[in-house]
Amino acid sequence: MASTLTVLPSHTPARLVVFVSGSGTNLQALLDACRDPAYGAEVVAVGADRDGIAALDRAAAAGVPTFVHRVKDYPHRADWDRAVRDAAVAYEPDLLISAGFMKLFGAEFLAAFPQRVVNTHPALSPAFPGMLAPRDALEYGVKITGATLFMVSDGIDDGPVIAQRAVPVEDGDDEAGLHERIKIAERAMLVESVGRMARGGWSITDRKVTVP
Ligand code: GAR
């Protein structure tokens, strides 16, 4: 028999920890949304796997604390995973968001935040998992791609789907142009979904995610 797990944020506004590796436009969309108290969430920390990225500047400009853990500074990947977990735990997050974070979380990180870690991906899952989704979609020749928000599992971009937005591929698209159009849809999807999750929680039955 299917069992349902319901998660309700413990804080009002809900506490978000966002993970980034690059330009941070998805982070910026969340920071902007959180300025409205009615949105129901606040970004309490931003975590990264590298220094010197625009996303960290965006966090600093918003007055949000940051932490950086580089994989290469740890003897084993599991040590890095524990360090990232411990940094995040300290902020008591209700929801953890991988928004352009180019690392996979390990088992110990995920065990600390069951059904509370989400990732945004620039393709319509289950198509085109991995780091090069817009390029892979172009090379395959699909006519429609898009963005997916999903619950992070121990696989690669294959967790239960929370939300998706479709984006048509246009004749003459190159990878950068297509990715930029996907990111417009992606940011809107992320802001809408995270707000609803923050305000009303979410439920998971088998692979089906319900956000009120
Ligand atoms: C986003 O499109 C995100 O989905 C993608 O990186 C971009 C980050 O943009 N992530 C992945 O491809 C992970 N598989 P941003 O730094 O401007 O938010």
mmCIF file with all atom_site columns, C-alpha atoms and ligand atoms in Angstrom:
data_model
loop_
_atom_site.group_PDB
_atom_site.id
_atom_site.type_symbol
_atom_site.label_atom_id
_atom_site.label_alt_id
_atom_site.label_comp_id
_atom_site.label_asym_id
_atom_site.label_entity_id
_atom_site.label_seq_id
_atom_site.pdbx_PDB_ins_code
_atom_site.Cartn_x
_atom_site.Cartn_y
_atom_site.Cartn_z
_atom_site.occupancy
_atom_site.B_iso_or_equiv
_atom_site.pdbx_formal_charge
_atom_site.auth_seq_id
_atom_site.auth_comp_id
_atom_site.auth_asym_id
_atom_site.auth_atom_id
_atom_site.pdbx_PDB_model_num
ATOM   1   C CA . MET A 1 1   ? 0.000  0.000  0.000   1.00 0.00 ? 1   MET A CA 1
ATOM   2   C CA . ALA A 1 2   ? 1.258  3.475  -0.836  1.00 0.00 ? 2   ALA A CA 1
ATOM   3   C CA . SER A 1 3   ? 2.316  5.561  2.130   1.00 0.00 ? 3   SER A CA 1
ATOM   4   C CA . THR A 1 4   ? 2.253  9.329  2.164   1.00 0.00 ? 4   THR A CA 1
ATOM   5   C CA . LEU A 1 5   ? 4.893  11.499 3.785   1.00 0.00 ? 5   LEU A CA 1
ATOM   6   C CA . THR A 1 6   ? 3.884  15.067 4.550   1.00 0.00 ? 6   THR A CA 1
ATOM   7   C CA . VAL A 1 7   ? 6.448  17.750 5.324   1.00 0.00 ? 7   VAL A CA 1
ATOM   8   C CA . LEU A 1 8   ? 5.452  21.042 6.930   1.00 0.00 ? 8   LEU A CA 1
ATOM   9   C CA . PRO A 1 9   ? 7.974  23.843 7.442   1.00 0.00 ? 9   PRO A CA 1
ATOM   10  C CA . SER A 1 10  ? 8.698  24.373 11.161  1.00 0.00 ? 10  SER A CA 1
ATOM   11  C CA . HIS A 1 11  ? 9.325  28.091 10.798  1.00 0.00 ? 11  HIS A CA 1
ATOM   12  C CA . THR A 1 12  ? 7.333  31.074 9.574   1.00 0.00 ? 12  THR A CA 1
ATOM   13  C CA . PRO A 1 13  ? 8.723  32.360 7.308   1.00 0.00 ? 13  PRO A CA 1
ATOM   14  C CA . ALA A 1 14  ? 10.203 29.065 6.122   1.00 0.00 ? 14  ALA A CA 1
ATOM   15  C CA . ARG A 1 15  ? 13.991 28.943 6.267   1.00 0.00 ? 15  ARG A CA 1
ATOM   16  C CA . LEU A 1 16  ? 15.733 28.284 2.939   1.00 0.00 ? 16  LEU A CA 1
ATOM   17  C CA . VAL A 1 17  ? 19.362 27.304 2.376   1.00 0.00 ? 17  VAL A CA 1
ATOM   18  C CA . VAL A 1 18  ? 20.304 27.706 -1.299  1.00 0.00 ? 18  VAL A CA 1
ATOM   19  C CA . PHE A 1 19  ? 23.305 26.012 -2.963  1.00 0.00 ? 19  PHE A CA 1
ATOM   20  C CA . VAL A 1 20  ? 25.049 27.614 -5.944  1.00 0.00 ? 20  VAL A CA 1
ATOM   21  C CA . SER A 1 21  ? 28.068 27.206 -8.220  1.00 0.00 ? 21  SER A CA 1
ATOM   22  C CA . GLY A 1 22  ? 27.817 29.982 -10.791 1.00 0.00 ? 22  GLY A CA 1
ATOM   23  C CA . SER A 1 23  ? 25.904 33.056 -11.828 1.00 0.00 ? 23  SER A CA 1
ATOM   24  C CA . GLY A 1 24  ? 23.105 32.632 -9.301  1.00 0.00 ? 24  GLY A CA 1
ATOM   25  C CA . THR A 1 25  ? 20.174 34.024 -11.256 1.00 0.00 ? 25  THR A CA 1
ATOM   26  C CA . ASN A 1 26  ? 17.871 31.423 -9.684  1.00 0.00 ? 26  ASN A CA 1
ATOM   27  C CA . LEU A 1 27  ? 19.157 32.458 -6.255  1.00 0.00 ? 27  LEU A CA 1
ATOM   28  C CA . GLN A 1 28  ? 18.490 36.098 -7.158  1.00 0.00 ? 28  GLN A CA 1
ATOM   29  C CA . ALA A 1 29  ? 14.912 35.279 -8.130  1.00 0.00 ? 29  ALA A CA 1
ATOM   30  C CA . LEU A 1 30  ? 14.390 33.683 -4.704  1.00 0.00 ? 30  LEU A CA 1
ATOM   31  C CA . LEU A 1 31  ? 16.065 36.582 -2.883  1.00 0.00 ? 31  LEU A CA 1
ATOM   32  C CA . ASP A 1 32  ? 13.793 39.022 -4.719  1.00 0.00 ? 32  ASP A CA 1
ATOM   33  C CA . ALA A 1 33  ? 10.663 36.975 -3.960  1.00 0.00 ? 33  ALA A CA 1
ATOM   34  C CA . CYS A 1 34  ? 11.575 36.727 -0.264  1.00 0.00 ? 34  CYS A CA 1
ATOM   35  C CA . ARG A 1 35  ? 11.515 40.519 0.071   1.00 0.00 ? 35  ARG A CA 1
ATOM   36  C CA . ASP A 1 36  ? 7.707  40.252 0.121   1.00 0.00 ? 36  ASP A CA 1
ATOM   37  C CA . PRO A 1 37  ? 6.621  39.034 3.597   1.00 0.00 ? 37  PRO A CA 1
ATOM   38  C CA . ALA A 1 38  ? 3.592  37.371 2.002   1.00 0.00 ? 38  ALA A CA 1
ATOM   39  C CA . TYR A 1 39  ? 5.928  35.042 0.101   1.00 0.00 ? 39  TYR A CA 1
ATOM   40  C CA . GLY A 1 40  ? 6.456  33.089 3.320   1.00 0.00 ? 40  GLY A CA 1
ATOM   41  C CA . ALA A 1 41  ? 10.160 32.251 3.045   1.00 0.00 ? 41  ALA A CA 1
ATOM   42  C CA . GLU A 1 42  ? 13.579 33.710 3.756   1.00 0.00 ? 42  GLU A CA 1
ATOM   43  C CA . VAL A 1 43  ? 16.989 32.706 2.448   1.00 0.00 ? 43  VAL A CA 1
ATOM   44  C CA . VAL A 1 44  ? 18.969 32.180 5.671   1.00 0.00 ? 44  VAL A CA 1
ATOM   45  C CA . ALA A 1 45  ? 22.227 31.015 4.051   1.00 0.00 ? 45  ALA A CA 1
ATOM   46  C CA . VAL A 1 46  ? 23.853 30.342 0.690   1.00 0.00 ? 46  VAL A CA 1
ATOM   47  C CA . GLY A 1 47  ? 26.301 27.466 0.265   1.00 0.00 ? 47  GLY A CA 1
ATOM   48  C CA . ALA A 1 48  ? 28.806 27.037 -2.570  1.00 0.00 ? 48  ALA A CA 1
ATOM   49  C CA . ASP A 1 49  ? 31.463 24.599 -3.758  1.00 0.00 ? 49  ASP A CA 1
ATOM   50  C CA . ARG A 1 50  ? 33.770 27.339 -5.075  1.00 0.00 ? 50  ARG A CA 1
ATOM   51  C CA . ASP A 1 51  ? 34.854 30.927 -4.387  1.00 0.00 ? 51  ASP A CA 1
ATOM   52  C CA . GLY A 1 52  ? 34.728 33.901 -6.681  1.00 0.00 ? 52  GLY A CA 1
ATOM   53  C CA . ILE A 1 53  ? 31.317 33.292 -8.250  1.00 0.00 ? 53  ILE A CA 1
ATOM   54  C CA . ALA A 1 54  ? 28.652 35.898 -8.935  1.00 0.00 ? 54  ALA A CA 1
ATOM   55  C CA . ALA A 1 55  ? 26.137 33.952 -6.869  1.00 0.00 ? 55  ALA A CA 1
ATOM   56  C CA . LEU A 1 56  ? 28.130 34.628 -3.685  1.00 0.00 ? 56  LEU A CA 1
ATOM   57  C CA . ASP A 1 57  ? 28.208 38.345 -4.540  1.00 0.00 ? 57  ASP A CA 1
ATOM   58  C CA . ARG A 1 58  ? 24.425 38.247 -4.877  1.00 0.00 ? 58  ARG A CA 1
ATOM   59  C CA . ALA A 1 59  ? 24.117 36.675 -1.416  1.00 0.00 ? 59  ALA A CA 1
ATOM   60  C CA . ALA A 1 60  ? 26.470 39.244 0.098   1.00 0.00 ? 60  ALA A CA 1
ATOM   61  C CA . ALA A 1 61  ? 24.552 42.105 -1.536  1.00 0.00 ? 61  ALA A CA 1
ATOM   62  C CA . ALA A 1 62  ? 21.372 40.761 0.085   1.00 0.00 ? 62  ALA A CA 1
ATOM   63  C CA . GLY A 1 63  ? 23.084 40.458 3.475   1.00 0.00 ? 63  GLY A CA 1
ATOM   64  C CA . VAL A 1 64  ? 22.742 36.659 3.504   1.00 0.00 ? 64  VAL A CA 1
ATOM   65  C CA . PRO A 1 65  ? 25.525 34.616 5.172   1.00 0.00 ? 65  PRO A CA 1
ATOM   66  C CA . THR A 1 66  ? 27.505 32.263 2.955   1.00 0.00 ? 66  THR A CA 1
ATOM   67  C CA . PHE A 1 67  ? 29.663 29.172 3.370   1.00 0.00 ? 67  PHE A CA 1
ATOM   68  C CA . VAL A 1 68  ? 32.043 27.612 0.863   1.00 0.00 ? 68  VAL A CA 1
ATOM   69  C CA . HIS A 1 69  ? 33.345 24.045 0.938   1.00 0.00 ? 69  HIS A CA 1
ATOM   70  C CA . ARG A 1 70  ? 35.544 22.900 -1.946  1.00 0.00 ? 70  ARG A CA 1
ATOM   71  C CA . VAL A 1 71  ? 35.705 19.175 -2.620  1.00 0.00 ? 71  VAL A CA 1
ATOM   72  C CA . LYS A 1 72  ? 39.469 19.371 -3.220  1.00 0.00 ? 72  LYS A CA 1
ATOM   73  C CA . ASP A 1 73  ? 40.067 20.622 0.333   1.00 0.00 ? 73  ASP A CA 1
ATOM   74  C CA . TYR A 1 74  ? 38.844 17.302 1.800   1.00 0.00 ? 74  TYR A CA 1
ATOM   75  C CA . PRO A 1 75  ? 40.632 13.936 1.740   1.00 0.00 ? 75  PRO A CA 1
ATOM   76  C CA . HIS A 1 76  ? 37.458 12.060 0.795   1.00 0.00 ? 76  HIS A CA 1
ATOM   77  C CA . ARG A 1 77  ? 34.206 13.053 -0.854  1.00 0.00 ? 77  ARG A CA 1
ATOM   78  C CA . ALA A 1 78  ? 32.300 11.840 2.235   1.00 0.00 ? 78  ALA A CA 1
ATOM   79  C CA . ASP A 1 79  ? 34.251 14.327 4.392   1.00 0.00 ? 79  ASP A CA 1
ATOM   80  C CA . TRP A 1 80  ? 33.192 17.154 2.082   1.00 0.00 ? 80  TRP A CA 1
ATOM   81  C CA . ASP A 1 81  ? 29.602 15.900 2.234   1.00 0.00 ? 81  ASP A CA 1
ATOM   82  C CA . ARG A 1 82  ? 29.625 15.926 6.042   1.00 0.00 ? 82  ARG A CA 1
ATOM   83  C CA . ALA A 1 83  ? 31.121 19.432 6.126   1.00 0.00 ? 83  ALA A CA 1
ATOM   84  C CA . VAL A 1 84  ? 28.399 20.739 3.822   1.00 0.00 ? 84  VAL A CA 1
ATOM   85  C CA . ARG A 1 85  ? 25.760 18.944 5.869   1.00 0.00 ? 85  ARG A CA 1
ATOM   86  C CA . ASP A 1 86  ? 27.037 20.410 9.146   1.00 0.00 ? 86  ASP A CA 1
ATOM   87  C CA . ALA A 1 87  ? 27.164 23.906 7.682   1.00 0.00 ? 87  ALA A CA 1
ATOM   88  C CA . ALA A 1 88  ? 23.568 23.598 6.494   1.00 0.00 ? 88  ALA A CA 1
ATOM   89  C CA . VAL A 1 89  ? 22.256 22.009 9.722   1.00 0.00 ? 89  VAL A CA 1
ATOM   90  C CA . ALA A 1 90  ? 23.474 25.055 11.659  1.00 0.00 ? 90  ALA A CA 1
ATOM   91  C CA . TYR A 1 91  ? 20.916 27.205 9.794   1.00 0.00 ? 91  TYR A CA 1
ATOM   92  C CA . GLU A 1 92  ? 17.947 24.952 10.708  1.00 0.00 ? 92  GLU A CA 1
ATOM   93  C CA . PRO A 1 93  ? 16.559 24.905 7.167   1.00 0.00 ? 93  PRO A CA 1
ATOM   94  C CA . ASP A 1 94  ? 13.027 23.864 6.291   1.00 0.00 ? 94  ASP A CA 1
ATOM   95  C CA . LEU A 1 95  ? 13.939 23.489 2.623   1.00 0.00 ? 95  LEU A CA 1
ATOM   96  C CA . LEU A 1 96  ? 17.303 23.143 0.883   1.00 0.00 ? 96  LEU A CA 1
ATOM   97  C CA . ILE A 1 97  ? 17.517 24.215 -2.747  1.00 0.00 ? 97  ILE A CA 1
ATOM   98  C CA . SER A 1 98  ? 20.180 23.207 -5.227  1.00 0.00 ? 98  SER A CA 1
ATOM   99  C CA . ALA A 1 99  ? 19.962 26.085 -7.744  1.00 0.00 ? 99  ALA A CA 1
ATOM   100 C CA . GLY A 1 100 ? 22.754 25.643 -10.241 1.00 0.00 ? 100 GLY A CA 1
ATOM   101 C CA . PHE A 1 101 ? 24.875 23.731 -7.711  1.00 0.00 ? 101 PHE A CA 1
ATOM   102 C CA . MET A 1 102 ? 27.169 21.556 -9.814  1.00 0.00 ? 102 MET A CA 1
ATOM   103 C CA . LYS A 1 103 ? 27.806 18.878 -7.193  1.00 0.00 ? 103 LYS A CA 1
ATOM   104 C CA . LEU A 1 104 ? 25.806 15.844 -6.107  1.00 0.00 ? 104 LEU A CA 1
ATOM   105 C CA . PHE A 1 105 ? 24.970 15.615 -2.428  1.00 0.00 ? 105 PHE A CA 1
ATOM   106 C CA . GLY A 1 106 ? 26.062 12.409 -0.718  1.00 0.00 ? 106 GLY A CA 1
ATOM   107 C CA . ALA A 1 107 ? 24.160 9.940  1.423   1.00 0.00 ? 107 ALA A CA 1
ATOM   108 C CA . GLU A 1 108 ? 24.932 11.583 4.768   1.00 0.00 ? 108 GLU A CA 1
ATOM   109 C CA . PHE A 1 109 ? 23.802 14.999 3.583   1.00 0.00 ? 109 PHE A CA 1
ATOM   110 C CA . LEU A 1 110 ? 20.536 13.630 2.201   1.00 0.00 ? 110 LEU A CA 1
ATOM   111 C CA . ALA A 1 111 ? 19.873 11.561 5.338   1.00 0.00 ? 111 ALA A CA 1
ATOM   112 C CA . ALA A 1 112 ? 20.010 14.739 7.429   1.00 0.00 ? 112 ALA A CA 1
ATOM   113 C CA . PHE A 1 113 ? 17.205 16.384 5.409   1.00 0.00 ? 113 PHE A CA 1
ATOM   114 C CA . PRO A 1 114 ? 14.774 13.677 4.297   1.00 0.00 ? 114 PRO A CA 1
ATOM   115 C CA . GLN A 1 115 ? 12.441 14.901 1.509   1.00 0.00 ? 115 GLN A CA 1
ATOM   116 C CA . ARG A 1 116 ? 13.619 18.466 2.074   1.00 0.00 ? 116 ARG A CA 1
ATOM   117 C CA . VAL A 1 117 ? 16.227 18.846 -0.670  1.00 0.00 ? 117 VAL A CA 1
ATOM   118 C CA . VAL A 1 118 ? 15.109 20.044 -4.100  1.00 0.00 ? 118 VAL A CA 1
ATOM   119 C CA . ASN A 1 119 ? 17.021 20.699 -7.315  1.00 0.00 ? 119 ASN A CA 1
ATOM   120 C CA . THR A 1 120 ? 16.220 22.689 -10.398 1.00 0.00 ? 120 THR A CA 1
ATOM   121 C CA . HIS A 1 121 ? 17.302 21.197 -13.715 1.00 0.00 ? 121 HIS A CA 1
ATOM   122 C CA . PRO A 1 122 ? 17.235 22.725 -17.229 1.00 0.00 ? 122 PRO A CA 1
ATOM   123 C CA . ALA A 1 123 ? 15.381 19.898 -19.006 1.00 0.00 ? 123 ALA A CA 1
ATOM   124 C CA . LEU A 1 124 ? 12.089 18.029 -18.816 1.00 0.00 ? 124 LEU A CA 1
ATOM   125 C CA . SER A 1 125 ? 12.982 15.044 -16.633 1.00 0.00 ? 125 SER A CA 1
ATOM   126 C CA . PRO A 1 126 ? 13.502 12.191 -17.150 1.00 0.00 ? 126 PRO A CA 1
ATOM   127 C CA . ALA A 1 127 ? 15.078 13.480 -20.398 1.00 0.00 ? 127 ALA A CA 1
ATOM   128 C CA . PHE A 1 128 ? 18.654 14.749 -20.391 1.00 0.00 ? 128 PHE A CA 1
ATOM   129 C CA . PRO A 1 129 ? 20.005 14.323 -16.840 1.00 0.00 ? 129 PRO A CA 1
ATOM   130 C CA . GLY A 1 130 ? 23.465 15.678 -16.056 1.00 0.00 ? 130 GLY A CA 1
ATOM   131 C CA . MET A 1 131 ? 25.427 18.866 -16.444 1.00 0.00 ? 131 MET A CA 1
ATOM   132 C CA . LEU A 1 132 ? 24.825 19.608 -20.155 1.00 0.00 ? 132 LEU A CA 1
ATOM   133 C CA . ALA A 1 133 ? 21.062 19.301 -20.480 1.00 0.00 ? 133 ALA A CA 1
ATOM   134 C CA . PRO A 1 134 ? 20.441 22.206 -22.933 1.00 0.00 ? 134 PRO A CA 1
ATOM   135 C CA . ARG A 1 135 ? 23.268 20.969 -25.211 1.00 0.00 ? 135 ARG A CA 1
ATOM   136 C CA . ASP A 1 136 ? 22.010 17.381 -25.017 1.00 0.00 ? 136 ASP A CA 1
ATOM   137 C CA . ALA A 1 137 ? 18.456 18.509 -25.897 1.00 0.00 ? 137 ALA A CA 1
ATOM   138 C CA . LEU A 1 138 ? 19.723 20.450 -28.939 1.00 0.00 ? 138 LEU A CA 1
ATOM   139 C CA . GLU A 1 139 ? 21.873 17.549 -30.114 1.00 0.00 ? 139 GLU A CA 1
ATOM   140 C CA . TYR A 1 140 ? 18.980 15.120 -29.749 1.00 0.00 ? 140 TYR A CA 1
ATOM   141 C CA . GLY A 1 141 ? 16.785 17.442 -31.800 1.00 0.00 ? 141 GLY A CA 1
ATOM   142 C CA . VAL A 1 142 ? 13.804 17.668 -29.461 1.00 0.00 ? 142 VAL A CA 1
ATOM   143 C CA . LYS A 1 143 ? 11.260 20.374 -30.278 1.00 0.00 ? 143 LYS A CA 1
ATOM   144 C CA . ILE A 1 144 ? 10.218 20.962 -26.676 1.00 0.00 ? 144 ILE A CA 1
ATOM   145 C CA . THR A 1 145 ? 12.433 21.013 -23.609 1.00 0.00 ? 145 THR A CA 1
ATOM   146 C CA . GLY A 1 146 ? 12.116 22.959 -20.379 1.00 0.00 ? 146 GLY A CA 1
ATOM   147 C CA . ALA A 1 147 ? 12.836 22.968 -16.676 1.00 0.00 ? 147 ALA A CA 1
ATOM   148 C CA . THR A 1 148 ? 12.107 20.556 -13.834 1.00 0.00 ? 148 THR A CA 1
ATOM   149 C CA . LEU A 1 149 ? 12.058 21.011 -10.076 1.00 0.00 ? 149 LEU A CA 1
ATOM   150 C CA . PHE A 1 150 ? 12.470 17.693 -8.297  1.00 0.00 ? 150 PHE A CA 1
ATOM   151 C CA . MET A 1 151 ? 13.147 16.099 -4.923  1.00 0.00 ? 151 MET A CA 1
ATOM   152 C CA . VAL A 1 152 ? 16.794 15.108 -4.732  1.00 0.00 ? 152 VAL A CA 1
ATOM   153 C CA . SER A 1 153 ? 17.339 11.364 -4.430  1.00 0.00 ? 153 SER A CA 1
ATOM   154 C CA . ASP A 1 154 ? 20.535 9.338  -4.523  1.00 0.00 ? 154 ASP A CA 1
ATOM   155 C CA . GLY A 1 155 ? 20.398 9.192  -8.348  1.00 0.00 ? 155 GLY A CA 1
ATOM   156 C CA . ILE A 1 156 ? 21.253 11.823 -10.958 1.00 0.00 ? 156 ILE A CA 1
ATOM   157 C CA . ASP A 1 157 ? 18.385 14.213 -11.723 1.00 0.00 ? 157 ASP A CA 1
ATOM   158 C CA . ASP A 1 158 ? 15.855 11.399 -11.326 1.00 0.00 ? 158 ASP A CA 1
ATOM   159 C CA . GLY A 1 159 ? 13.974 12.208 -8.107  1.00 0.00 ? 159 GLY A CA 1
ATOM   160 C CA . PRO A 1 160 ? 10.211 12.767 -7.794  1.00 0.00 ? 160 PRO A CA 1
ATOM   161 C CA . VAL A 1 161 ? 9.023  15.695 -9.906  1.00 0.00 ? 161 VAL A CA 1
ATOM   162 C CA . ILE A 1 162 ? 7.593  18.733 -8.123  1.00 0.00 ? 162 ILE A CA 1
ATOM   163 C CA . ALA A 1 163 ? 7.000  21.037 -11.106 1.00 0.00 ? 163 ALA A CA 1
ATOM   164 C CA . GLN A 1 164 ? 7.864  21.352 -14.787 1.00 0.00 ? 164 GLN A CA 1
ATOM   165 C CA . ARG A 1 165 ? 7.713  24.119 -17.404 1.00 0.00 ? 165 ARG A CA 1
ATOM   166 C CA . ALA A 1 166 ? 7.915  23.506 -21.149 1.00 0.00 ? 166 ALA A CA 1
ATOM   167 C CA . VAL A 1 167 ? 10.082 25.645 -23.444 1.00 0.00 ? 167 VAL A CA 1
ATOM   168 C CA . PRO A 1 168 ? 9.937  25.239 -27.262 1.00 0.00 ? 168 PRO A CA 1
ATOM   169 C CA . VAL A 1 169 ? 13.221 24.797 -29.102 1.00 0.00 ? 169 VAL A CA 1
ATOM   170 C CA . GLU A 1 170 ? 13.437 27.321 -31.940 1.00 0.00 ? 170 GLU A CA 1
ATOM   171 C CA . ASP A 1 171 ? 15.148 26.929 -35.296 1.00 0.00 ? 171 ASP A CA 1
ATOM   172 C CA . GLY A 1 172 ? 18.620 28.387 -35.020 1.00 0.00 ? 172 GLY A CA 1
ATOM   173 C CA . ASP A 1 173 ? 18.837 28.019 -31.236 1.00 0.00 ? 173 ASP A CA 1
ATOM   174 C CA . ASP A 1 174 ? 22.335 27.595 -29.873 1.00 0.00 ? 174 ASP A CA 1
ATOM   175 C CA . GLU A 1 175 ? 23.118 26.166 -26.451 1.00 0.00 ? 175 GLU A CA 1
ATOM   176 C CA . ALA A 1 176 ? 23.506 29.532 -24.711 1.00 0.00 ? 176 ALA A CA 1
ATOM   177 C CA . GLY A 1 177 ? 20.349 31.043 -26.192 1.00 0.00 ? 177 GLY A CA 1
ATOM   178 C CA . LEU A 1 178 ? 18.234 27.999 -25.435 1.00 0.00 ? 178 LEU A CA 1
ATOM   179 C CA . HIS A 1 179 ? 19.571 27.800 -21.877 1.00 0.00 ? 179 HIS A CA 1
ATOM   180 C CA . GLU A 1 180 ? 18.795 31.479 -21.289 1.00 0.00 ? 180 GLU A CA 1
ATOM   181 C CA . ARG A 1 181 ? 15.171 30.957 -22.414 1.00 0.00 ? 181 ARG A CA 1
ATOM   182 C CA . ILE A 1 182 ? 14.912 27.847 -20.228 1.00 0.00 ? 182 ILE A CA 1
ATOM   183 C CA . LYS A 1 183 ? 16.226 29.842 -17.280 1.00 0.00 ? 183 LYS A CA 1
ATOM   184 C CA . ILE A 1 184 ? 13.438 32.422 -17.626 1.00 0.00 ? 184 ILE A CA 1
ATOM   185 C CA . ALA A 1 185 ? 10.864 29.624 -17.269 1.00 0.00 ? 185 ALA A CA 1
ATOM   186 C CA . GLU A 1 186 ? 12.977 27.918 -14.608 1.00 0.00 ? 186 GLU A CA 1
ATOM   187 C CA . ARG A 1 187 ? 13.142 30.961 -12.342 1.00 0.00 ? 187 ARG A CA 1
ATOM   188 C CA . ALA A 1 188 ? 9.377  31.470 -12.510 1.00 0.00 ? 188 ALA A CA 1
ATOM   189 C CA . MET A 1 189 ? 8.794  27.773 -11.748 1.00 0.00 ? 189 MET A CA 1
ATOM   190 C CA . LEU A 1 190 ? 11.228 27.848 -8.843  1.00 0.00 ? 190 LEU A CA 1
ATOM   191 C CA . VAL A 1 191 ? 9.794  30.978 -7.247  1.00 0.00 ? 191 VAL A CA 1
ATOM   192 C CA . GLU A 1 192 ? 6.207  29.781 -7.559  1.00 0.00 ? 192 GLU A CA 1
ATOM   193 C CA . SER A 1 193 ? 6.899  26.254 -6.277  1.00 0.00 ? 193 SER A CA 1
ATOM   194 C CA . VAL A 1 194 ? 9.160  27.231 -3.386  1.00 0.00 ? 194 VAL A CA 1
ATOM   195 C CA . GLY A 1 195 ? 6.643  29.827 -2.206  1.00 0.00 ? 195 GLY A CA 1
ATOM   196 C CA . ARG A 1 196 ? 3.837  27.287 -2.208  1.00 0.00 ? 196 ARG A CA 1
ATOM   197 C CA . MET A 1 197 ? 6.022  24.731 -0.406  1.00 0.00 ? 197 MET A CA 1
ATOM   198 C CA . ALA A 1 198 ? 7.066  27.325 2.164   1.00 0.00 ? 198 ALA A CA 1
ATOM   199 C CA . ARG A 1 199 ? 3.499  28.384 2.897   1.00 0.00 ? 199 ARG A CA 1
ATOM   200 C CA . GLY A 1 200 ? 1.710  25.045 2.757   1.00 0.00 ? 200 GLY A CA 1
ATOM   201 C CA . GLY A 1 201 ? 4.236  22.225 2.933   1.00 0.00 ? 201 GLY A CA 1
ATOM   202 C CA . TRP A 1 202 ? 4.258  19.245 0.581   1.00 0.00 ? 202 TRP A CA 1
ATOM   203 C CA . SER A 1 203 ? 3.369  15.548 0.447   1.00 0.00 ? 203 SER A CA 1
ATOM   204 C CA . ILE A 1 204 ? 4.982  12.628 -1.330  1.00 0.00 ? 204 ILE A CA 1
ATOM   205 C CA . THR A 1 205 ? 3.179  9.391  -2.185  1.00 0.00 ? 205 THR A CA 1
ATOM   206 C CA . ASP A 1 206 ? 5.495  6.967  -3.971  1.00 0.00 ? 206 ASP A CA 1
ATOM   207 C CA . ARG A 1 207 ? 6.901  9.283  -6.685  1.00 0.00 ? 207 ARG A CA 1
ATOM   208 C CA . LYS A 1 208 ? 3.979  11.705 -6.693  1.00 0.00 ? 208 LYS A CA 1
ATOM   209 C CA . VAL A 1 209 ? 4.616  15.079 -5.079  1.00 0.00 ? 209 VAL A CA 1
ATOM   210 C CA . THR A 1 210 ? 1.676  17.266 -4.083  1.00 0.00 ? 210 THR A CA 1
ATOM   211 C CA . VAL A 1 211 ? 2.114  20.921 -3.199  1.00 0.00 ? 211 VAL A CA 1
ATOM   212 C CA . PRO A 1 212 ? -1.076 22.603 -1.992  1.00 0.00 ? 212 PRO A CA 1
HETATM 213 C C1 . GAR B 2 .   ? 20.327 26.539 -14.117 1.00 0.00 ? 1   GAR B C1 1
HETATM 214 O O1 . GAR B 2 .   ? 19.765 26.467 -15.400 1.00 0.00 ? 1   GAR B O1 1
HETATM 215 C C2 . GAR B 2 .   ? 20.264 25.189 -13.436 1.00 0.00 ? 1   GAR B C2 1
HETATM 216 O O2 . GAR B 2 .   ? 19.133 24.462 -13.729 1.00 0.00 ? 1   GAR B O2 1
HETATM 217 C C3 . GAR B 2 .   ? 21.485 24.529 -14.012 1.00 0.00 ? 1   GAR B C3 1
HETATM 218 O O3 . GAR B 2 .   ? 22.469 25.542 -13.963 1.00 0.00 ? 1   GAR B O3 1
HETATM 219 C C4 . GAR B 2 .   ? 21.832 26.802 -14.172 1.00 0.00 ? 1   GAR B C4 1
HETATM 220 C C5 . GAR B 2 .   ? 22.289 27.744 -13.088 1.00 0.00 ? 1   GAR B C5 1
HETATM 221 O O4 . GAR B 2 .   ? 21.916 29.053 -13.376 1.00 0.00 ? 1   GAR B O4 1
HETATM 222 N N1 . GAR B 2 .   ? 21.846 23.371 -13.242 1.00 0.00 ? 1   GAR B N1 1
HETATM 223 C C6 . GAR B 2 .   ? 22.240 22.229 -13.799 1.00 0.00 ? 1   GAR B C6 1
HETATM 224 O O5 . GAR B 2 .   ? 22.434 22.087 -14.986 1.00 0.00 ? 1   GAR B O5 1
HETATM 225 C C7 . GAR B 2 .   ? 22.500 21.100 -12.812 1.00 0.00 ? 1   GAR B C7 1
HETATM 226 N N2 . GAR B 2 .   ? 22.348 19.843 -13.453 1.00 0.00 ? 1   GAR B N2 1
HETATM 227 P P1 . GAR B 2 .   ? 22.078 30.211 -12.283 1.00 0.00 ? 1   GAR B P1 1
HETATM 228 O O6 . GAR B 2 .   ? 23.458 30.047 -11.622 1.00 0.00 ? 1   GAR B O6 1
HETATM 229 O O7 . GAR B 2 .   ? 22.008 31.484 -13.074 1.00 0.00 ? 1   GAR B O7 1
HETATM 230 O O8 . GAR B 2 .   ? 20.964 30.079 -11.302 1.00 0.00 ? 1   GAR B O8 1
#
